[in-house]
Amino acid sequence: MSQDIVTARDILRSLPTVLKKFPYVAKGLYYYRLKDDNKDLTLGRLVERNADKYPNRPAILFDDRTLTWSELDAWSNRIAHYLKDQGLVKGDAIAVLLDNRPELLATVVGAAKVGVACAMLNTSQKGKVLAHSINLIQPRMLVVGAELVDHAEGVRDDIQLRHTKPLQYLADANTLNTFGEAPQGYINMALEVSQRSSTRPMLSNNVTMGDTAVYLYTSGTTGLPKAAPGSHRKFIRAYGGFGMLSLAMEPEDVLYCTLPLYHGTALLVCWGSVLAGGSAIALRRKFSASAFWDDVRKYNATTFGYVGELCRYLLNQPPSAQDRNHHLTKMIGNGLRPSIWTEFKERFGIDKVAELYASSEGNIGFSNFFNMDNTVGFSTAPYKLVKYHEGTRDPIRNSKGRLEEVKKGQPGLLIGEINKKWAFEGYTQKEATEKSILRDAFKKGDAWFNTGDVLKEIGCRHLQFVDRMGDTFRWKGENVSTTEVENIIDGSGMVQEAIVYGVEIPNTNGKAGMVTLVPQNPEASFDADKLFAYLQDNLPPYAIPVFVRVTHAIEKTGTFKYRKVDIQKLGYSLSSPHEEVYAWLPGASGYTQLTPELVADIDAGGVRF
């Protein structure tokens, strides 16, 4: 198969492999296409099934700990009883602020069993952004790990929790047998949970597939994060679509996951796949390129979850005779660039790349079911690729007010049809949900979800990702809202105006953040270190602009809109002698002013961001 084309012959060649796993295909299609929201098939039920079928097989591997399916089920039951005893009922929510560790998954399952949704807080967030994220879903409680108490304390006075015991603490230890001592004002949740029954909870109002299981946060165009409710149906679709159809997971499989569990790729895709096979998930708190293969060997991992940046970091490690000394045969995730796809597979001996395309809030997903190269695969959901305004996420409407599809092979804005079968769960904010819906797109009364992403067809309804449009960009595996960063910078008191956007750096994935700003006092020397310190206090590391351009004026249109596309094209170049450009270089603790020599080094790939 050529790099950018999928042909019918390619599909036919893959059929023998597909037919070998026909039982998985049949089951996968059943679960993926299941529509009955009132069905008693939920995240908690999936865990119970595995506990009944594979009681002594490992469910979670972490450091030197092994948790079996029966142990996970019993632990989550105790958590469920504890939450129920605290007066929490179906429809309530709790916020979860924990690193990747077994406590996080046990809490999510326990809450799900009594119909309580978990808001999966981004552990990099702090300050105003974290407070906003918590308040957005009006949780009854906040569950905090010892490793993140400082983050919680920083927003304690700014959040509203609707409970008499709002702050729940989990020690940074194996809390099944080590409870630790809770800080003042916190309830020792592990101690309380240990005193509850391990029997499965009984509810008068059963949890169903259509109920909300989790809230996942996404960066949108309105500035601060938005909360996207994820129903149990999304776990069921991942269970069937990824775990069975894409990966054919089995009890002997181990999926190594270093992606943060507050992300849909980790929580829904990776863990959903593990649930499907009665397999084990091996967790690491944070990705480490140097430790990656040692962990893979330690856990006997057969598959792993990825984002494109992760794969590039692994390729950047020096080649080793140990590169193929492992049992990994498959991988699942998104963002693997065509430029490194073949190199990665060949160097590390990976047979199957289950590349996918999906979003936490969206109603459409793609999966590389046929194991083609350089594609996100295909989708059974109804979608179209339409013409769009360059540099925005806005589709073009013709003289009749309708959208127009692009020609085959041309990049187009991906939109997914919203109907009874392919519902759009949207966000907790109705206004944000409505802004993502395109109405009367092709005929009066129709509705489509605007993904904001540009893709192109490369044959046989297989798509290839091209770019993320509008007011977000992707950096370090995270979506960054330009408006969110602009609002934070505006609050520094150091600028008159600021515009944030993403710029490309050679040999990196995604786009690095950059801000062009006009200082509050243009006559004085700009204090880049002061700005950096402020940004560190108020933004997660991935959202801190990598580049800063200091200027005396930002050009606008006649309607006072910024010429964002023109500014973006300048990148970090030293185009004007009257402007200063700074960069947050790898390993540095602040901004460094760029010189022509340093720009040339970055352009040549000599600086590894």
mmCIF file with all atom_site columns, C-alpha atoms in Angstrom, residues 234-392:
data_model
loop_
_atom_site.group_PDB
_atom_site.id
_atom_site.type_symbol
_atom_site.label_atom_id
_atom_site.label_alt_id
_atom_site.label_comp_id
_atom_site.label_asym_id
_atom_site.label_entity_id
_atom_site.label_seq_id
_atom_site.pdbx_PDB_ins_code
_atom_site.Cartn_x
_atom_site.Cartn_y
_atom_site.Cartn_z
_atom_site.occupancy
_atom_site.B_iso_or_equiv
_atom_site.pdbx_formal_charge
_atom_site.auth_seq_id
_atom_site.auth_comp_id
_atom_site.auth_asym_id
_atom_site.auth_atom_id
_atom_site.pdbx_PDB_model_num
ATOM 1   C CA . LYS A 1 234 ? -19.283 5.293   25.623 1.00 0.00 ? 234 LYS A CA 1
ATOM 2   C CA . PHE A 1 235 ? -17.550 2.579   27.663 1.00 0.00 ? 235 PHE A CA 1
ATOM 3   C CA . ILE A 1 236 ? -19.696 -0.039  25.915 1.00 0.00 ? 236 ILE A CA 1
ATOM 4   C CA . ARG A 1 237 ? -18.788 1.357   22.488 1.00 0.00 ? 237 ARG A CA 1
ATOM 5   C CA . ALA A 1 238 ? -15.081 1.370   23.377 1.00 0.00 ? 238 ALA A CA 1
ATOM 6   C CA . TYR A 1 239 ? -15.486 -2.144  24.779 1.00 0.00 ? 239 TYR A CA 1
ATOM 7   C CA . GLY A 1 240 ? -16.891 -3.398  21.468 1.00 0.00 ? 240 GLY A CA 1
ATOM 8   C CA . GLY A 1 241 ? -15.293 -1.081  18.946 1.00 0.00 ? 241 GLY A CA 1
ATOM 9   C CA . PHE A 1 242 ? -11.730 -0.970  20.248 1.00 0.00 ? 242 PHE A CA 1
ATOM 10  C CA . GLY A 1 243 ? -11.335 -3.915  22.624 1.00 0.00 ? 243 GLY A CA 1
ATOM 11  C CA . MET A 1 244 ? -12.986 -6.463  20.348 1.00 0.00 ? 244 MET A CA 1
ATOM 12  C CA . LEU A 1 245 ? -13.082 -5.114  16.794 1.00 0.00 ? 245 LEU A CA 1
ATOM 13  C CA . SER A 1 246 ? -9.683  -3.366  16.733 1.00 0.00 ? 246 SER A CA 1
ATOM 14  C CA . LEU A 1 247 ? -7.537  -5.304  19.228 1.00 0.00 ? 247 LEU A CA 1
ATOM 15  C CA . ALA A 1 248 ? -9.284  -8.674  19.841 1.00 0.00 ? 248 ALA A CA 1
ATOM 16  C CA . MET A 1 249 ? -8.201  -8.466  23.473 1.00 0.00 ? 249 MET A CA 1
ATOM 17  C CA . GLU A 1 250 ? -7.916  -11.669 25.499 1.00 0.00 ? 250 GLU A CA 1
ATOM 18  C CA . PRO A 1 251 ? -7.412  -12.450 29.223 1.00 0.00 ? 251 PRO A CA 1
ATOM 19  C CA . GLU A 1 252 ? -3.688  -13.002 28.662 1.00 0.00 ? 252 GLU A CA 1
ATOM 20  C CA . ASP A 1 253 ? -3.225  -9.514  27.189 1.00 0.00 ? 253 ASP A CA 1
ATOM 21  C CA . VAL A 1 254 ? -1.666  -6.670  29.167 1.00 0.00 ? 254 VAL A CA 1
ATOM 22  C CA . LEU A 1 255 ? -2.120  -3.079  28.010 1.00 0.00 ? 255 LEU A CA 1
ATOM 23  C CA . TYR A 1 256 ? 0.589   -0.692  29.220 1.00 0.00 ? 256 TYR A CA 1
ATOM 24  C CA . CYS A 1 257 ? -0.855  2.778   29.774 1.00 0.00 ? 257 CYS A CA 1
ATOM 25  C CA . THR A 1 258 ? 1.217   5.858   30.553 1.00 0.00 ? 258 THR A CA 1
ATOM 26  C CA . LEU A 1 259 ? -1.405  8.272   29.226 1.00 0.00 ? 259 LEU A CA 1
ATOM 27  C CA . PRO A 1 260 ? -3.250  10.191  31.969 1.00 0.00 ? 260 PRO A CA 1
ATOM 28  C CA . LEU A 1 261 ? -6.526  8.575   32.947 1.00 0.00 ? 261 LEU A CA 1
ATOM 29  C CA . TYR A 1 262 ? -8.326  11.909  32.884 1.00 0.00 ? 262 TYR A CA 1
ATOM 30  C CA . HIS A 1 263 ? -8.029  11.629  29.076 1.00 0.00 ? 263 HIS A CA 1
ATOM 31  C CA . GLY A 1 264 ? -10.596 9.803   26.979 1.00 0.00 ? 264 GLY A CA 1
ATOM 32  C CA . THR A 1 265 ? -7.867  7.912   25.117 1.00 0.00 ? 265 THR A CA 1
ATOM 33  C CA . ALA A 1 266 ? -6.674  6.341   28.373 1.00 0.00 ? 266 ALA A CA 1
ATOM 34  C CA . LEU A 1 267 ? -9.922  5.972   30.310 1.00 0.00 ? 267 LEU A CA 1
ATOM 35  C CA . LEU A 1 268 ? -12.374 5.072   27.549 1.00 0.00 ? 268 LEU A CA 1
ATOM 36  C CA . VAL A 1 269 ? -10.217 3.597   24.782 1.00 0.00 ? 269 VAL A CA 1
ATOM 37  C CA . CYS A 1 270 ? -7.418  1.857   26.686 1.00 0.00 ? 270 CYS A CA 1
ATOM 38  C CA . TRP A 1 271 ? -9.350  0.767   29.762 1.00 0.00 ? 271 TRP A CA 1
ATOM 39  C CA . GLY A 1 272 ? -12.457 0.009   27.694 1.00 0.00 ? 272 GLY A CA 1
ATOM 40  C CA . SER A 1 273 ? -10.324 -2.342  25.596 1.00 0.00 ? 273 SER A CA 1
ATOM 41  C CA . VAL A 1 274 ? -8.964  -4.027  28.724 1.00 0.00 ? 274 VAL A CA 1
ATOM 42  C CA . LEU A 1 275 ? -12.487 -4.538  30.073 1.00 0.00 ? 275 LEU A CA 1
ATOM 43  C CA . ALA A 1 276 ? -13.457 -6.242  26.811 1.00 0.00 ? 276 ALA A CA 1
ATOM 44  C CA . GLY A 1 277 ? -10.778 -8.884  27.108 1.00 0.00 ? 277 GLY A CA 1
ATOM 45  C CA . GLY A 1 278 ? -10.794 -9.482  30.852 1.00 0.00 ? 278 GLY A CA 1
ATOM 46  C CA . SER A 1 279 ? -7.204  -8.340  30.366 1.00 0.00 ? 279 SER A CA 1
ATOM 47  C CA . ALA A 1 280 ? -4.918  -6.317  32.644 1.00 0.00 ? 280 ALA A CA 1
ATOM 48  C CA . ILE A 1 281 ? -3.999  -2.645  32.475 1.00 0.00 ? 281 ILE A CA 1
ATOM 49  C CA . ALA A 1 282 ? -0.461  -1.790  33.609 1.00 0.00 ? 282 ALA A CA 1
ATOM 50  C CA . LEU A 1 283 ? -0.305  1.795   34.835 1.00 0.00 ? 283 LEU A CA 1
ATOM 51  C CA . ARG A 1 284 ? 2.498   4.306   35.157 1.00 0.00 ? 284 ARG A CA 1
ATOM 52  C CA . ARG A 1 285 ? 1.952   7.753   36.669 1.00 0.00 ? 285 ARG A CA 1
ATOM 53  C CA . LYS A 1 286 ? 3.686   9.623   33.868 1.00 0.00 ? 286 LYS A CA 1
ATOM 54  C CA . PHE A 1 287 ? 5.300   8.652   30.598 1.00 0.00 ? 287 PHE A CA 1
ATOM 55  C CA . SER A 1 288 ? 9.062   8.072   30.641 1.00 0.00 ? 288 SER A CA 1
ATOM 56  C CA . ALA A 1 289 ? 10.852  7.318   27.377 1.00 0.00 ? 289 ALA A CA 1
ATOM 57  C CA . SER A 1 290 ? 13.874  5.862   29.178 1.00 0.00 ? 290 SER A CA 1
ATOM 58  C CA . ALA A 1 291 ? 11.773  3.547   31.379 1.00 0.00 ? 291 ALA A CA 1
ATOM 59  C CA . PHE A 1 292 ? 9.201   2.593   28.739 1.00 0.00 ? 292 PHE A CA 1
ATOM 60  C CA . TRP A 1 293 ? 10.678  -0.657  27.428 1.00 0.00 ? 293 TRP A CA 1
ATOM 61  C CA . ASP A 1 294 ? 11.831  -1.830  30.864 1.00 0.00 ? 294 ASP A CA 1
ATOM 62  C CA . ASP A 1 295 ? 8.228   -1.471  32.051 1.00 0.00 ? 295 ASP A CA 1
ATOM 63  C CA . VAL A 1 296 ? 6.914   -3.263  28.966 1.00 0.00 ? 296 VAL A CA 1
ATOM 64  C CA . ARG A 1 297 ? 9.185   -6.198  29.765 1.00 0.00 ? 297 ARG A CA 1
ATOM 65  C CA . LYS A 1 298 ? 8.394   -6.063  33.497 1.00 0.00 ? 298 LYS A CA 1
ATOM 66  C CA . TYR A 1 299 ? 4.655   -6.330  32.905 1.00 0.00 ? 299 TYR A CA 1
ATOM 67  C CA . ASN A 1 300 ? 4.864   -8.610  29.843 1.00 0.00 ? 300 ASN A CA 1
ATOM 68  C CA . ALA A 1 301 ? 2.756   -6.066  27.995 1.00 0.00 ? 301 ALA A CA 1
ATOM 69  C CA . THR A 1 302 ? 1.283   -7.110  24.665 1.00 0.00 ? 302 THR A CA 1
ATOM 70  C CA . THR A 1 303 ? -0.156  -3.722  23.684 1.00 0.00 ? 303 THR A CA 1
ATOM 71  C CA . PHE A 1 304 ? 0.059   -0.075  24.724 1.00 0.00 ? 304 PHE A CA 1
ATOM 72  C CA . GLY A 1 305 ? -1.850  3.165   24.470 1.00 0.00 ? 305 GLY A CA 1
ATOM 73  C CA . TYR A 1 306 ? -0.273  6.109   22.700 1.00 0.00 ? 306 TYR A CA 1
ATOM 74  C CA . VAL A 1 307 ? -0.517  9.593   21.356 1.00 0.00 ? 307 VAL A CA 1
ATOM 75  C CA . GLY A 1 308 ? 1.743   10.616  18.484 1.00 0.00 ? 308 GLY A CA 1
ATOM 76  C CA . GLU A 1 309 ? 4.157   12.581  20.657 1.00 0.00 ? 309 GLU A CA 1
ATOM 77  C CA . LEU A 1 310 ? 4.827   9.524   22.811 1.00 0.00 ? 310 LEU A CA 1
ATOM 78  C CA . CYS A 1 311 ? 5.916   7.536   19.765 1.00 0.00 ? 311 CYS A CA 1
ATOM 79  C CA . ARG A 1 312 ? 8.246   10.300  18.627 1.00 0.00 ? 312 ARG A CA 1
ATOM 80  C CA . TYR A 1 313 ? 9.898   10.416  22.061 1.00 0.00 ? 313 TYR A CA 1
ATOM 81  C CA . LEU A 1 314 ? 10.526  6.665   21.865 1.00 0.00 ? 314 LEU A CA 1
ATOM 82  C CA . LEU A 1 315 ? 12.041  6.995   18.396 1.00 0.00 ? 315 LEU A CA 1
ATOM 83  C CA . ASN A 1 316 ? 14.328  9.744   19.664 1.00 0.00 ? 316 ASN A CA 1
ATOM 84  C CA . GLN A 1 317 ? 15.892  7.317   22.139 1.00 0.00 ? 317 GLN A CA 1
ATOM 85  C CA . PRO A 1 318 ? 19.211  5.842   20.943 1.00 0.00 ? 318 PRO A CA 1
ATOM 86  C CA . PRO A 1 319 ? 18.723  2.555   19.038 1.00 0.00 ? 319 PRO A CA 1
ATOM 87  C CA . SER A 1 320 ? 19.336  -0.500  21.200 1.00 0.00 ? 320 SER A CA 1
ATOM 88  C CA . ALA A 1 321 ? 19.692  -4.237  20.772 1.00 0.00 ? 321 ALA A CA 1
ATOM 89  C CA . GLN A 1 322 ? 16.761  -4.415  23.204 1.00 0.00 ? 322 GLN A CA 1
ATOM 90  C CA . ASP A 1 323 ? 14.379  -2.547  20.882 1.00 0.00 ? 323 ASP A CA 1
ATOM 91  C CA . ARG A 1 324 ? 12.589  -5.766  19.912 1.00 0.00 ? 324 ARG A CA 1
ATOM 92  C CA . ASN A 1 325 ? 13.109  -7.634  23.175 1.00 0.00 ? 325 ASN A CA 1
ATOM 93  C CA . HIS A 1 326 ? 9.451   -7.490  24.247 1.00 0.00 ? 326 HIS A CA 1
ATOM 94  C CA . HIS A 1 327 ? 6.042   -9.039  23.607 1.00 0.00 ? 327 HIS A CA 1
ATOM 95  C CA . LEU A 1 328 ? 4.308   -5.944  22.237 1.00 0.00 ? 328 LEU A CA 1
ATOM 96  C CA . THR A 1 329 ? 2.473   -6.722  19.017 1.00 0.00 ? 329 THR A CA 1
ATOM 97  C CA . LYS A 1 330 ? -0.218  -4.019  18.911 1.00 0.00 ? 330 LYS A CA 1
ATOM 98  C CA . MET A 1 331 ? -0.841  -0.423  19.914 1.00 0.00 ? 331 MET A CA 1
ATOM 99  C CA . ILE A 1 332 ? -3.902  1.798   20.124 1.00 0.00 ? 332 ILE A CA 1
ATOM 100 C CA . GLY A 1 333 ? -4.180  5.561   20.162 1.00 0.00 ? 333 GLY A CA 1
ATOM 101 C CA . ASN A 1 334 ? -4.169  8.605   17.959 1.00 0.00 ? 334 ASN A CA 1
ATOM 102 C CA . GLY A 1 335 ? -1.839  11.094  16.328 1.00 0.00 ? 335 GLY A CA 1
ATOM 103 C CA . LEU A 1 336 ? 0.830   8.794   14.865 1.00 0.00 ? 336 LEU A CA 1
ATOM 104 C CA . ARG A 1 337 ? 2.224   10.843  12.005 1.00 0.00 ? 337 ARG A CA 1
ATOM 105 C CA . PRO A 1 338 ? 2.714   9.225   8.567  1.00 0.00 ? 338 PRO A CA 1
ATOM 106 C CA . SER A 1 339 ? 6.309   10.516  8.649  1.00 0.00 ? 339 SER A CA 1
ATOM 107 C CA . ILE A 1 340 ? 7.227   8.109   11.492 1.00 0.00 ? 340 ILE A CA 1
ATOM 108 C CA . TRP A 1 341 ? 4.568   5.390   11.115 1.00 0.00 ? 341 TRP A CA 1
ATOM 109 C CA . THR A 1 342 ? 6.623   2.835   9.179  1.00 0.00 ? 342 THR A CA 1
ATOM 110 C CA . GLU A 1 343 ? 9.846   3.614   11.027 1.00 0.00 ? 343 GLU A CA 1
ATOM 111 C CA . PHE A 1 344 ? 8.179   3.021   14.390 1.00 0.00 ? 344 PHE A CA 1
ATOM 112 C CA . LYS A 1 345 ? 6.587   -0.271  13.364 1.00 0.00 ? 345 LYS A CA 1
ATOM 113 C CA . GLU A 1 346 ? 9.796   -1.620  11.844 1.00 0.00 ? 346 GLU A CA 1
ATOM 114 C CA . ARG A 1 347 ? 12.190  -0.521  14.584 1.00 0.00 ? 347 ARG A CA 1
ATOM 115 C CA . PHE A 1 348 ? 10.101  -1.925  17.442 1.00 0.00 ? 348 PHE A CA 1
ATOM 116 C CA . GLY A 1 349 ? 8.465   -4.846  15.659 1.00 0.00 ? 349 GLY A CA 1
ATOM 117 C CA . ILE A 1 350 ? 4.843   -3.760  16.031 1.00 0.00 ? 350 ILE A CA 1
ATOM 118 C CA . ASP A 1 351 ? 2.341   -5.688  13.890 1.00 0.00 ? 351 ASP A CA 1
ATOM 119 C CA . LYS A 1 352 ? -0.861  -3.723  14.435 1.00 0.00 ? 352 LYS A CA 1
ATOM 120 C CA . VAL A 1 353 ? -1.391  0.019   14.786 1.00 0.00 ? 353 VAL A CA 1
ATOM 121 C CA . ALA A 1 354 ? -5.000  0.558   15.853 1.00 0.00 ? 354 ALA A CA 1
ATOM 122 C CA . GLU A 1 355 ? -4.977  4.286   15.081 1.00 0.00 ? 355 GLU A CA 1
ATOM 123 C CA . LEU A 1 356 ? -8.259  5.980   15.897 1.00 0.00 ? 356 LEU A CA 1
ATOM 124 C CA . TYR A 1 357 ? -10.023 9.290   15.713 1.00 0.00 ? 357 TYR A CA 1
ATOM 125 C CA . ALA A 1 358 ? -12.530 10.361  18.368 1.00 0.00 ? 358 ALA A CA 1
ATOM 126 C CA . SER A 1 359 ? -13.306 13.166  20.808 1.00 0.00 ? 359 SER A CA 1
ATOM 127 C CA . SER A 1 360 ? -14.586 13.077  24.370 1.00 0.00 ? 360 SER A CA 1
ATOM 128 C CA . GLU A 1 361 ? -17.768 14.935  23.530 1.00 0.00 ? 361 GLU A CA 1
ATOM 129 C CA . GLY A 1 362 ? -18.277 13.855  19.919 1.00 0.00 ? 362 GLY A CA 1
ATOM 130 C CA . ASN A 1 363 ? -20.729 11.441  18.336 1.00 0.00 ? 363 ASN A CA 1
ATOM 131 C CA . ILE A 1 364 ? -18.340 10.069  15.725 1.00 0.00 ? 364 ILE A CA 1
ATOM 132 C CA . GLY A 1 365 ? -15.264 7.874   15.829 1.00 0.00 ? 365 GLY A CA 1
ATOM 133 C CA . PHE A 1 366 ? -12.926 6.172   13.368 1.00 0.00 ? 366 PHE A CA 1
ATOM 134 C CA . SER A 1 367 ? -10.861 3.038   13.910 1.00 0.00 ? 367 SER A CA 1
ATOM 135 C CA . ASN A 1 368 ? -8.119  1.418   11.847 1.00 0.00 ? 368 ASN A CA 1
ATOM 136 C CA . PHE A 1 369 ? -9.857  -1.951  11.885 1.00 0.00 ? 369 PHE A CA 1
ATOM 137 C CA . PHE A 1 370 ? -8.123  -3.285  8.743  1.00 0.00 ? 370 PHE A CA 1
ATOM 138 C CA . ASN A 1 371 ? -4.624  -2.337  10.020 1.00 0.00 ? 371 ASN A CA 1
ATOM 139 C CA . MET A 1 372 ? -3.831  -0.039  7.104  1.00 0.00 ? 372 MET A CA 1
ATOM 140 C CA . ASP A 1 373 ? -0.880  2.348   7.357  1.00 0.00 ? 373 ASP A CA 1
ATOM 141 C CA . ASN A 1 374 ? -1.198  6.117   7.844  1.00 0.00 ? 374 ASN A CA 1
ATOM 142 C CA . THR A 1 375 ? -4.935  6.258   8.452  1.00 0.00 ? 375 THR A CA 1
ATOM 143 C CA . VAL A 1 376 ? -7.418  6.702   11.289 1.00 0.00 ? 376 VAL A CA 1
ATOM 144 C CA . GLY A 1 377 ? -9.467  4.017   9.586  1.00 0.00 ? 377 GLY A CA 1
ATOM 145 C CA . PHE A 1 378 ? -13.150 4.174   8.767  1.00 0.00 ? 378 PHE A CA 1
ATOM 146 C CA . SER A 1 379 ? -16.432 4.775   10.580 1.00 0.00 ? 379 SER A CA 1
ATOM 147 C CA . THR A 1 380 ? -19.904 3.301   10.399 1.00 0.00 ? 380 THR A CA 1
ATOM 148 C CA . ALA A 1 381 ? -21.316 6.618   11.653 1.00 0.00 ? 381 ALA A CA 1
ATOM 149 C CA . PRO A 1 382 ? -22.695 9.060   9.049  1.00 0.00 ? 382 PRO A CA 1
ATOM 150 C CA . TYR A 1 383 ? -20.221 11.867  8.325  1.00 0.00 ? 383 TYR A CA 1
ATOM 151 C CA . LYS A 1 384 ? -19.111 14.326  5.653  1.00 0.00 ? 384 LYS A CA 1
ATOM 152 C CA . LEU A 1 385 ? -15.987 16.359  4.854  1.00 0.00 ? 385 LEU A CA 1
ATOM 153 C CA . VAL A 1 386 ? -16.995 19.913  3.972  1.00 0.00 ? 386 VAL A CA 1
ATOM 154 C CA . LYS A 1 387 ? -15.413 23.138  2.765  1.00 0.00 ? 387 LYS A CA 1
ATOM 155 C CA . TYR A 1 388 ? -14.281 25.521  5.494  1.00 0.00 ? 388 TYR A CA 1
ATOM 156 C CA . HIS A 1 389 ? -12.827 28.979  6.076  1.00 0.00 ? 389 HIS A CA 1
ATOM 157 C CA . GLU A 1 390 ? -9.039  28.664  6.329  1.00 0.00 ? 390 GLU A CA 1
ATOM 158 C CA . GLY A 1 391 ? -7.701  29.234  9.839  1.00 0.00 ? 391 GLY A CA 1
ATOM 159 C CA . THR A 1 392 ? -11.091 28.721  11.490 1.00 0.00 ? 392 THR A CA 1
#
